[in-house]
Amino acid sequence: MWCVFATGAGREELIQQMCKRHLNNKVYSRCMFPLYEQMEHYRGAWHTGQEKLFPGYLFLNTKDPDELVSQLKKEKIMAKNDKLFALTPEDVTCLSFFMGKTGVFPMSQGIIVDGRLTILSGPLVGEEDKIIKVDRHKRRAWLQIKLFGKPYTVVVGLEIPKDSAGRELIVKYIFKGTNGQNVRRRVS
């Protein structure tokens, strides 16, 4: 059973290391925070980097959530008033889409044809309707998903190097879907 608890942004790695160091391995099988690949431009070149997909959250797979909470509080990893939330089957399905086997969501590549975004390769193939915003300059896409029982926006890496005419474009587009139809609007 997958569970999640809020660690506070920037403390995910520290809490993960504390869990690995202080908790019994029989209590949990996996402790992680998913990452996504992104392109970063520095020193005159593009480099692949990684960022946290869900900042401030740590995901743990356990068979006994009550025992896990007990150990987390005993080792003072989790405060007394903090809670561990079990994920629903829908949340686990959504999470497994982003985590995969490695826990890193890879970059996708796409193209814009006649004002419509088409993903050519990567995990976002067929998921164009979930994309609500694209920043071509920073090579990122914002996805609207349902997680934890409410709408949630995540940022992932998306590269769109050229439009259908083969021209290099560096502009921002916002995609607002109504009934699955994407509409392109240029943002200054």
Coordinates of N, CA and C in Angstrom, one line a residue:
M1 N 0.8 -1.2 0.0 CA 0.0 0.0 0.0 C 0.9 1.2 0.0
W2 N 0.6 2.1 -0.9 CA 1.4 3.4 -1.0 C 0.8 4.4 -0.1
C3 N 1.7 5.1 0.6 CA 1.2 6.2 1.6 C 2.1 7.4 1.3
V4 N 1.6 8.5 1.7 CA 2.3 9.8 1.5 C 2.2 10.6 2.8
F5 N 3.3 11.4 3.0 CA 3.2 12.4 4.1 C 4.0 13.6 3.7
A6 N 3.5 14.7 4.2 CA 4.1 16.0 3.9 C 5.4 16.2 4.7
T7 N 6.5 16.6 4.0 CA 7.8 16.8 4.7 C 8.1 18.2 4.7
G8 N 7.5 19.0 3.9 CA 8.0 20.4 3.8 C 8.9 20.5 2.6
A9 N 8.7 21.5 1.8 CA 9.5 21.6 0.6 C 11.0 21.7 0.9
G10 N 11.9 21.0 0.2 CA 13.3 21.0 0.4 C 13.8 20.0 1.5
R11 N 12.9 19.3 2.2 CA 13.4 18.4 3.2 C 13.2 16.9 2.8
E12 N 12.8 16.7 1.5 CA 12.5 15.3 1.1 C 13.7 14.4 1.2
E13 N 14.8 14.8 0.7 CA 16.0 14.0 0.7 C 16.5 13.7 2.1
L14 N 16.4 14.7 3.0 CA 16.8 14.5 4.4 C 15.9 13.5 5.1
I15 N 14.6 13.6 4.9 CA 13.7 12.7 5.5 C 13.8 11.3 4.9
Q16 N 14.1 11.2 3.6 CA 14.3 9.9 3.0 C 15.5 9.2 3.6
Q17 N 16.6 9.9 3.8 CA 17.8 9.4 4.3 C 17.6 8.9 5.8
M18 N 16.8 9.7 6.5 CA 16.5 9.4 7.9 C 15.7 8.1 8.0
C19 N 14.7 7.9 7.0 CA 13.9 6.7 7.0 C 14.8 5.5 6.7
K20 N 15.7 5.6 5.7 CA 16.6 4.5 5.4 C 17.6 4.2 6.5
R21 N 18.0 5.2 7.2 CA 19.0 5.0 8.3 C 18.3 4.4 9.6
H22 N 17.1 4.9 9.9 CA 16.5 4.6 11.2 C 15.4 3.6 11.2
L23 N 14.7 3.4 10.1 CA 13.6 2.5 10.1 C 13.9 1.1 9.7
N24 N 13.1 0.1 10.2 CA 13.3 -1.3 9.9 C 12.9 -1.5 8.5
N25 N 13.7 -2.2 7.7 CA 13.4 -2.5 6.3 C 12.1 -3.3 6.1
K26 N 11.7 -4.1 7.2 CA 10.5 -4.9 7.1 C 9.2 -4.1 7.1
V27 N 9.3 -2.8 7.6 CA 8.2 -2.0 7.7 C 7.8 -1.3 6.4
Y28 N 8.7 -1.0 5.5 CA 8.4 -0.4 4.2 C 9.3 -1.1 3.2
S29 N 8.8 -1.1 1.9 CA 9.6 -1.6 0.8 C 10.3 -0.6 -0.1
R30 N 9.7 0.6 -0.1 CA 10.2 1.7 -1.0 C 9.9 3.0 -0.4
C31 N 10.9 3.9 -0.4 CA 10.7 5.3 0.1 C 11.3 6.2 -0.9
M32 N 10.5 7.1 -1.5 CA 11.0 7.9 -2.6 C 10.2 9.2 -2.8
F33 N 10.8 10.1 -3.5 CA 10.1 11.3 -4.0 C 10.4 11.3 -5.5
P34 N 9.3 11.3 -6.3 CA 9.5 11.2 -7.8 C 10.2 12.5 -8.3
L35 N 11.0 12.3 -9.4 CA 11.7 13.4 -10.0 C 11.2 13.5 -11.5
Y36 N 11.5 14.6 -12.1 CA 11.3 14.7 -13.6 C 12.5 15.3 -14.2
E37 N 12.8 14.9 -15.4 CA 13.9 15.4 -16.2 C 13.5 16.7 -16.8
Q38 N 14.5 17.7 -16.8 CA 14.2 19.0 -17.4 C 15.5 19.4 -18.1
M39 N 15.4 20.3 -19.0 CA 16.5 20.9 -19.6 C 16.8 22.2 -19.0
E40 N 18.1 22.4 -18.7 CA 18.6 23.7 -18.0 C 19.7 24.3 -18.9
H41 N 19.6 25.6 -19.1 CA 20.6 26.3 -19.9 C 21.5 27.1 -19.1
Y42 N 22.8 26.7 -19.1 CA 23.8 27.4 -18.4 C 25.2 27.2 -19.1
R43 N 26.1 28.2 -18.9 CA 27.4 28.2 -19.6 C 27.3 28.0 -21.1
G44 N 26.2 28.5 -21.7 CA 26.1 28.5 -23.1 C 25.6 27.2 -23.7
A45 N 25.2 26.3 -22.9 CA 24.7 25.0 -23.5 C 23.5 24.5 -22.7
W46 N 22.8 23.5 -23.3 CA 21.6 22.9 -22.6 C 22.1 21.6 -21.9
H47 N 21.7 21.4 -20.7 CA 22.1 20.3 -19.9 C 20.8 19.6 -19.3
T48 N 20.8 18.3 -19.1 CA 19.7 17.6 -18.5 C 19.8 17.6 -17.0
G49 N 18.8 18.0 -16.3 CA 18.8 18.0 -14.9 C 17.5 17.4 -14.3
Q50 N 17.4 17.3 -13.0 CA 16.3 16.7 -12.4 C 15.7 17.6 -11.3
E51 N 14.4 17.6 -11.2 CA 13.7 18.4 -10.2 C 12.6 17.5 -9.6
K52 N 12.2 17.9 -8.4 CA 11.1 17.1 -7.7 C 9.8 17.3 -8.4
L53 N 9.1 16.2 -8.6 CA 7.8 16.3 -9.3 C 6.7 16.7 -8.3
F54 N 6.8 16.3 -7.1 CA 5.8 16.7 -6.0 C 6.6 17.2 -4.8
P55 N 7.0 18.5 -4.9 CA 7.8 19.1 -3.8 C 7.0 19.0 -2.5
G56 N 7.8 18.6 -1.5 CA 7.2 18.6 -0.1 C 6.5 17.3 0.3
Y57 N 6.5 16.3 -0.6 CA 5.9 15.0 -0.3 C 6.9 13.9 -0.5
L58 N 6.7 12.9 0.5 CA 7.5 11.7 0.4 C 6.6 10.5 0.4
F59 N 6.8 9.6 -0.6 CA 6.0 8.4 -0.8 C 6.6 7.2 -0.3
L60 N 5.9 6.4 0.5 CA 6.4 5.1 1.1 C 5.4 4.0 0.7
N61 N 6.0 2.8 0.4 CA 5.2 1.6 0.2 C 5.4 0.7 1.4
T62 N 4.2 0.4 2.0 CA 4.3 -0.4 3.2 C 3.1 -1.4 3.2
K63 N 3.3 -2.4 4.0 CA 2.2 -3.4 4.2 C 1.4 -3.1 5.5
D64 N 2.1 -2.4 6.4 CA 1.5 -2.0 7.7 C 1.6 -0.5 8.0
P65 N 0.7 0.3 7.6 CA 0.8 1.7 7.8 C 0.9 2.2 9.2
D66 N 0.1 1.4 10.1 CA 0.1 1.8 11.5 C 1.5 1.6 12.1
E67 N 2.1 0.5 11.8 CA 3.5 0.2 12.3 C 4.5 1.2 11.8
L68 N 4.3 1.6 10.5 CA 5.2 2.6 9.9 C 5.1 4.0 10.6
V69 N 3.8 4.4 10.9 CA 3.6 5.6 11.6 C 4.2 5.5 13.0
S70 N 4.1 4.4 13.7 CA 4.6 4.2 15.0 C 6.2 4.4 15.0
Q71 N 6.8 3.8 14.0 CA 8.3 3.9 13.9 C 8.7 5.3 13.5
L72 N 8.0 5.9 12.6 CA 8.3 7.3 12.2 C 8.3 8.2 13.4
K73 N 7.2 8.1 14.2 CA 7.1 8.9 15.4 C 8.1 8.6 16.5
K74 N 8.4 7.3 16.6 CA 9.4 6.8 17.6 C 10.8 7.4 17.3
E75 N 11.1 7.4 16.0 CA 12.4 7.9 15.6 C 12.4 9.4 15.4
K76 N 11.3 10.1 15.7 CA 11.1 11.5 15.6 C 11.4 12.0 14.2
I77 N 11.0 11.2 13.2 CA 11.1 11.6 11.8 C 9.8 12.3 11.5
M78 N 8.7 11.9 12.1 CA 7.4 12.5 11.9 C 6.9 13.1 13.2
A79 N 6.4 14.3 13.2 CA 5.9 15.0 14.4 C 4.6 14.3 14.8
K80 N 4.3 14.5 16.1 CA 3.1 13.8 16.7 C 1.8 14.2 16.0
N81 N 1.7 15.4 15.5 CA 0.5 15.8 14.9 C 0.5 15.6 13.3
D82 N 1.6 15.1 12.8 CA 1.6 14.7 11.3 C 0.8 13.5 11.1
K83 N 0.4 13.3 9.8 CA -0.4 12.2 9.4 C 0.1 11.5 8.2
L84 N 0.0 10.2 8.1 CA 0.3 9.5 6.9 C -0.9 9.1 6.2
F85 N -1.0 9.5 4.9 CA -2.2 9.3 4.1 C -2.1 8.1 3.2
A86 N -3.0 7.2 3.2 CA -3.0 6.1 2.2 C -3.5 6.6 0.9
L87 N -2.9 6.2 -0.2 CA -3.3 6.6 -1.5 C -4.4 5.6 -2.0
T88 N -5.4 6.2 -2.7 CA -6.4 5.4 -3.3 C -5.9 4.7 -4.6
P89 N -6.6 3.7 -5.1 CA -6.1 3.0 -6.3 C -6.0 3.9 -7.5
E90 N -6.8 5.0 -7.6 CA -6.7 5.9 -8.7 C -5.4 6.7 -8.5
D91 N -5.1 7.1 -7.2 CA -3.8 7.8 -7.0 C -2.6 7.0 -7.3
V92 N -2.7 5.7 -7.0 CA -1.5 4.8 -7.2 C -1.3 4.7 -8.7
T93 N -2.4 4.6 -9.5 CA -2.3 4.5 -11.0 C -1.7 5.7 -11.5
C94 N -2.1 6.9 -11.1 CA -1.6 8.2 -11.5 C -0.1 8.3 -11.1
L95 N 0.2 7.9 -9.9 CA 1.6 8.0 -9.4 C 2.5 7.0 -10.2
S96 N 2.0 5.8 -10.5 CA 2.9 4.9 -11.2 C 3.2 5.4 -12.6
F97 N 2.2 6.2 -13.2 CA 2.5 6.8 -14.5 C 3.7 7.7 -14.4
F98 N 3.8 8.5 -13.3 CA 4.9 9.4 -13.2 C 6.2 8.8 -12.7
M99 N 6.1 7.8 -11.8 CA 7.3 7.2 -11.2 C 7.9 6.2 -12.1
G100 N 7.2 5.3 -12.7 CA 7.8 4.2 -13.5 C 8.6 3.3 -12.6
K101 N 9.6 2.7 -13.1 CA 10.4 1.8 -12.3 C 11.6 2.6 -11.7
T102 N 12.0 3.7 -12.3 CA 13.2 4.4 -11.8 C 12.8 5.5 -10.9
G103 N 11.6 6.0 -10.9 CA 11.2 7.2 -10.1 C 11.5 8.5 -10.7
V104 N 11.9 8.4 -12.0 CA 12.3 9.7 -12.8 C 11.4 9.7 -14.0
F105 N 10.6 10.8 -14.2 CA 9.8 11.0 -15.3 C 10.6 11.6 -16.4
P106 N 10.8 10.9 -17.5 CA 11.7 11.4 -18.6 C 11.1 12.5 -19.4
M107 N 12.0 13.2 -20.2 CA 11.5 14.3 -21.1 C 10.7 13.7 -22.2
S108 N 9.8 14.5 -22.7 CA 9.0 14.2 -23.9 C 9.4 15.2 -25.0
Q109 N 9.1 14.8 -26.2 CA 9.4 15.6 -27.4 C 8.1 15.8 -28.2
G110 N 7.8 17.0 -28.7 CA 6.6 17.2 -29.4 C 6.8 18.2 -30.5
I111 N 5.7 18.5 -31.2 CA 5.6 19.5 -32.3 C 4.3 20.1 -32.3
I112 N 4.2 21.4 -32.7 CA 3.0 22.1 -32.9 C 2.6 22.1 -34.4
V113 N 1.5 21.5 -34.7 CA 1.0 21.5 -36.1 C -0.4 22.2 -36.2
D114 N -0.5 23.2 -36.9 CA -1.8 24.0 -37.1 C -2.3 24.4 -35.7
G115 N -1.5 24.8 -34.8 CA -1.9 25.2 -33.5 C -2.2 24.2 -32.5
R116 N -2.0 22.9 -32.9 CA -2.3 21.8 -32.0 C -1.0 21.1 -31.6
L117 N -0.9 20.8 -30.3 CA 0.3 20.2 -29.8 C 0.1 18.7 -30.0
T118 N 1.2 18.1 -30.5 CA 1.3 16.6 -30.7 C 2.6 16.1 -30.1
I119 N 2.5 15.2 -29.2 CA 3.6 14.6 -28.5 C 4.1 13.5 -29.4
L120 N 5.4 13.5 -29.8 CA 6.0 12.5 -30.7 C 6.6 11.4 -30.0
S121 N 7.3 11.6 -28.8 CA 7.9 10.6 -28.1 C 8.0 10.9 -26.6
G122 N 8.2 9.9 -25.8 CA 8.2 10.1 -24.4 C 6.9 9.7 -23.7
P123 N 6.9 9.8 -22.4 CA 5.7 9.3 -21.6 C 4.4 10.1 -21.8
L124 N 4.5 11.3 -22.4 CA 3.3 12.1 -22.6 C 2.6 11.8 -23.9
V125 N 3.0 10.8 -24.6 CA 2.3 10.4 -25.9 C 0.9 10.0 -25.5
G126 N -0.1 10.7 -26.2 CA -1.5 10.4 -25.9 C -2.1 11.1 -24.7
E127 N -1.3 11.9 -24.0 CA -1.7 12.7 -22.8 C -1.8 14.2 -23.1
E128 N -2.0 14.5 -24.4 CA -2.0 16.0 -24.8 C -3.2 16.7 -24.1
D129 N -4.3 16.0 -23.8 CA -5.4 16.7 -23.3 C -5.2 17.1 -21.8
K130 N -4.2 16.6 -21.1 CA -3.9 16.9 -19.8 C -3.0 18.2 -19.7
I131 N -2.4 18.6 -20.8 CA -1.4 19.7 -20.8 C -2.2 21.0 -20.8
I132 N -2.0 21.8 -19.8 CA -2.7 23.1 -19.8 C -1.8 24.3 -20.1
K133 N -0.5 24.1 -20.1 CA 0.4 25.2 -20.4 C 1.7 24.7 -20.9
V134 N 2.3 25.3 -21.8 CA 3.7 25.0 -22.3 C 4.5 26.2 -22.3
D135 N 5.7 26.1 -21.8 CA 6.8 27.1 -21.9 C 7.9 26.6 -22.8
R136 N 7.9 26.9 -24.0 CA 8.9 26.4 -25.0 C 10.3 26.9 -24.7
H137 N 10.4 28.1 -24.1 CA 11.7 28.6 -23.8 C 12.4 27.8 -22.7
K138 N 11.6 27.5 -21.7 CA 12.2 26.8 -20.5 C 12.0 25.3 -20.7
R139 N 11.3 24.9 -21.8 CA 11.1 23.5 -22.1 C 10.4 22.7 -21.0
R140 N 9.2 23.3 -20.6 CA 8.4 22.7 -19.6 C 7.0 22.6 -20.0
A141 N 6.2 21.7 -19.4 CA 4.8 21.6 -19.6 C 4.1 21.5 -18.3
W142 N 2.9 22.1 -18.1 CA 2.1 22.0 -16.9 C 1.0 21.0 -17.2
L143 N 0.8 20.0 -16.4 CA -0.3 19.0 -16.5 C -1.3 19.2 -15.4
Q144 N -2.5 19.1 -15.7 CA -3.6 19.1 -14.7 C -4.0 17.6 -14.5
I145 N -3.8 17.1 -13.3 CA -4.2 15.7 -13.0 C -5.0 15.7 -11.8
K146 N -5.6 14.6 -11.5 CA -6.4 14.4 -10.3 C -5.6 13.5 -9.4
L147 N -5.2 14.1 -8.2 CA -4.4 13.3 -7.3 C -4.8 13.8 -5.9
F148 N -4.8 12.8 -4.9 CA -5.2 13.1 -3.6 C -6.7 13.6 -3.5
G149 N -7.5 13.2 -4.5 CA -8.9 13.5 -4.6 C -9.2 14.9 -5.0
K150 N -8.2 15.6 -5.6 CA -8.5 17.0 -6.0 C -7.6 17.3 -7.2
P151 N -7.9 18.4 -8.0 CA -7.1 18.7 -9.1 C -5.7 19.2 -8.7
Y152 N -4.7 18.7 -9.4 CA -3.3 19.0 -9.0 C -2.5 19.3 -10.2
T153 N -1.7 20.3 -10.2 CA -0.9 20.7 -11.3 C 0.6 20.3 -11.1
V154 N 1.1 19.6 -12.1 CA 2.6 19.2 -12.0 C 3.3 19.7 -13.2
V155 N 4.6 19.9 -13.0 CA 5.5 20.4 -14.1 C 6.3 19.3 -14.6
V156 N 6.5 19.1 -15.9 CA 7.3 18.1 -16.4 C 8.1 18.7 -17.6
G157 N 9.1 17.9 -18.0 CA 10.0 18.4 -19.1 C 9.3 18.1 -20.5
L158 N 9.3 19.1 -21.4 CA 8.7 18.9 -22.7 C 9.5 19.8 -23.7
E159 N 10.1 19.1 -24.7 CA 10.9 19.9 -25.7 C 10.1 19.9 -27.0
I160 N 9.9 21.2 -27.5 CA 9.2 21.4 -28.8 C 10.2 22.3 -29.6
P161 N 11.2 21.7 -30.3 CA 12.2 22.5 -30.9 C 11.8 23.2 -32.1
K162 N 10.8 22.7 -32.9 CA 10.4 23.4 -34.1 C 8.9 23.3 -34.3
D163 N 8.3 24.2 -35.1 CA 6.9 24.1 -35.5 C 6.8 23.3 -36.7
S164 N 5.6 23.1 -37.3 CA 5.4 22.2 -38.4 C 6.1 22.7 -39.7
A165 N 6.4 24.0 -39.7 CA 7.1 24.6 -40.9 C 8.6 24.5 -40.7
G166 N 9.1 23.9 -39.6 CA 10.5 23.8 -39.4 C 11.2 25.0 -38.8
R167 N 10.4 26.0 -38.4 CA 11.0 27.2 -37.8 C 11.2 27.1 -36.3
E168 N 12.3 27.6 -35.9 CA 12.6 27.6 -34.4 C 11.6 28.6 -33.8
L169 N 10.9 28.2 -32.7 CA 10.0 29.1 -32.0 C 10.4 29.1 -30.6
I170 N 10.4 30.3 -30.0 CA 10.7 30.4 -28.5 C 9.6 31.4 -28.0
V171 N 8.4 30.9 -27.8 CA 7.3 31.7 -27.2 C 6.6 30.8 -26.2
K172 N 5.7 31.4 -25.4 CA 4.9 30.7 -24.5 C 3.5 30.5 -25.1
Y173 N 3.0 29.4 -24.9 CA 1.6 29.1 -25.3 C 0.8 28.5 -24.1
I174 N -0.4 28.9 -24.0 CA -1.3 28.3 -23.0 C -2.4 27.5 -23.7
F175 N -2.6 26.3 -23.3 CA -3.6 25.4 -23.9 C -4.7 25.3 -22.9
K176 N -5.9 25.7 -23.2 CA -7.1 25.6 -22.4 C -8.0 24.7 -23.1
G177 N -8.2 23.5 -22.6 CA -9.0 22.5 -23.3 C -10.5 22.6 -22.8
T178 N -11.4 22.5 -23.7 CA -12.8 22.4 -23.5 C -13.3 21.2 -24.3
N179 N -13.8 20.2 -23.7 CA -14.2 19.0 -24.3 C -13.1 18.4 -25.2
G180 N -11.9 18.4 -24.6 CA -10.8 17.8 -25.3 C -10.1 18.6 -26.4
Q181 N -10.7 19.8 -26.7 CA -10.2 20.6 -27.8 C -9.2 21.6 -27.2
N182 N -7.9 21.6 -27.8 CA -6.9 22.5 -27.3 C -7.0 23.8 -28.2
V183 N -6.9 24.9 -27.5 CA -6.9 26.2 -28.1 C -5.6 26.9 -27.8
R184 N -4.9 27.4 -28.8 CA -3.6 28.0 -28.6 C -3.9 29.6 -28.5
R185 N -3.2 30.1 -27.5 CA -3.2 31.6 -27.3 C -1.8 32.0 -27.0
R186 N -1.3 32.9 -27.7 CA 0.1 33.4 -27.5 C 0.1 34.3 -26.3
V187 N 1.1 34.2 -25.5 CA 1.3 35.0 -24.3 C 2.5 35.9 -24.5
S188 N 2.4 37.2 -24.3 CA 3.5 38.0 -24.5 C 4.5 37.9 -23.4

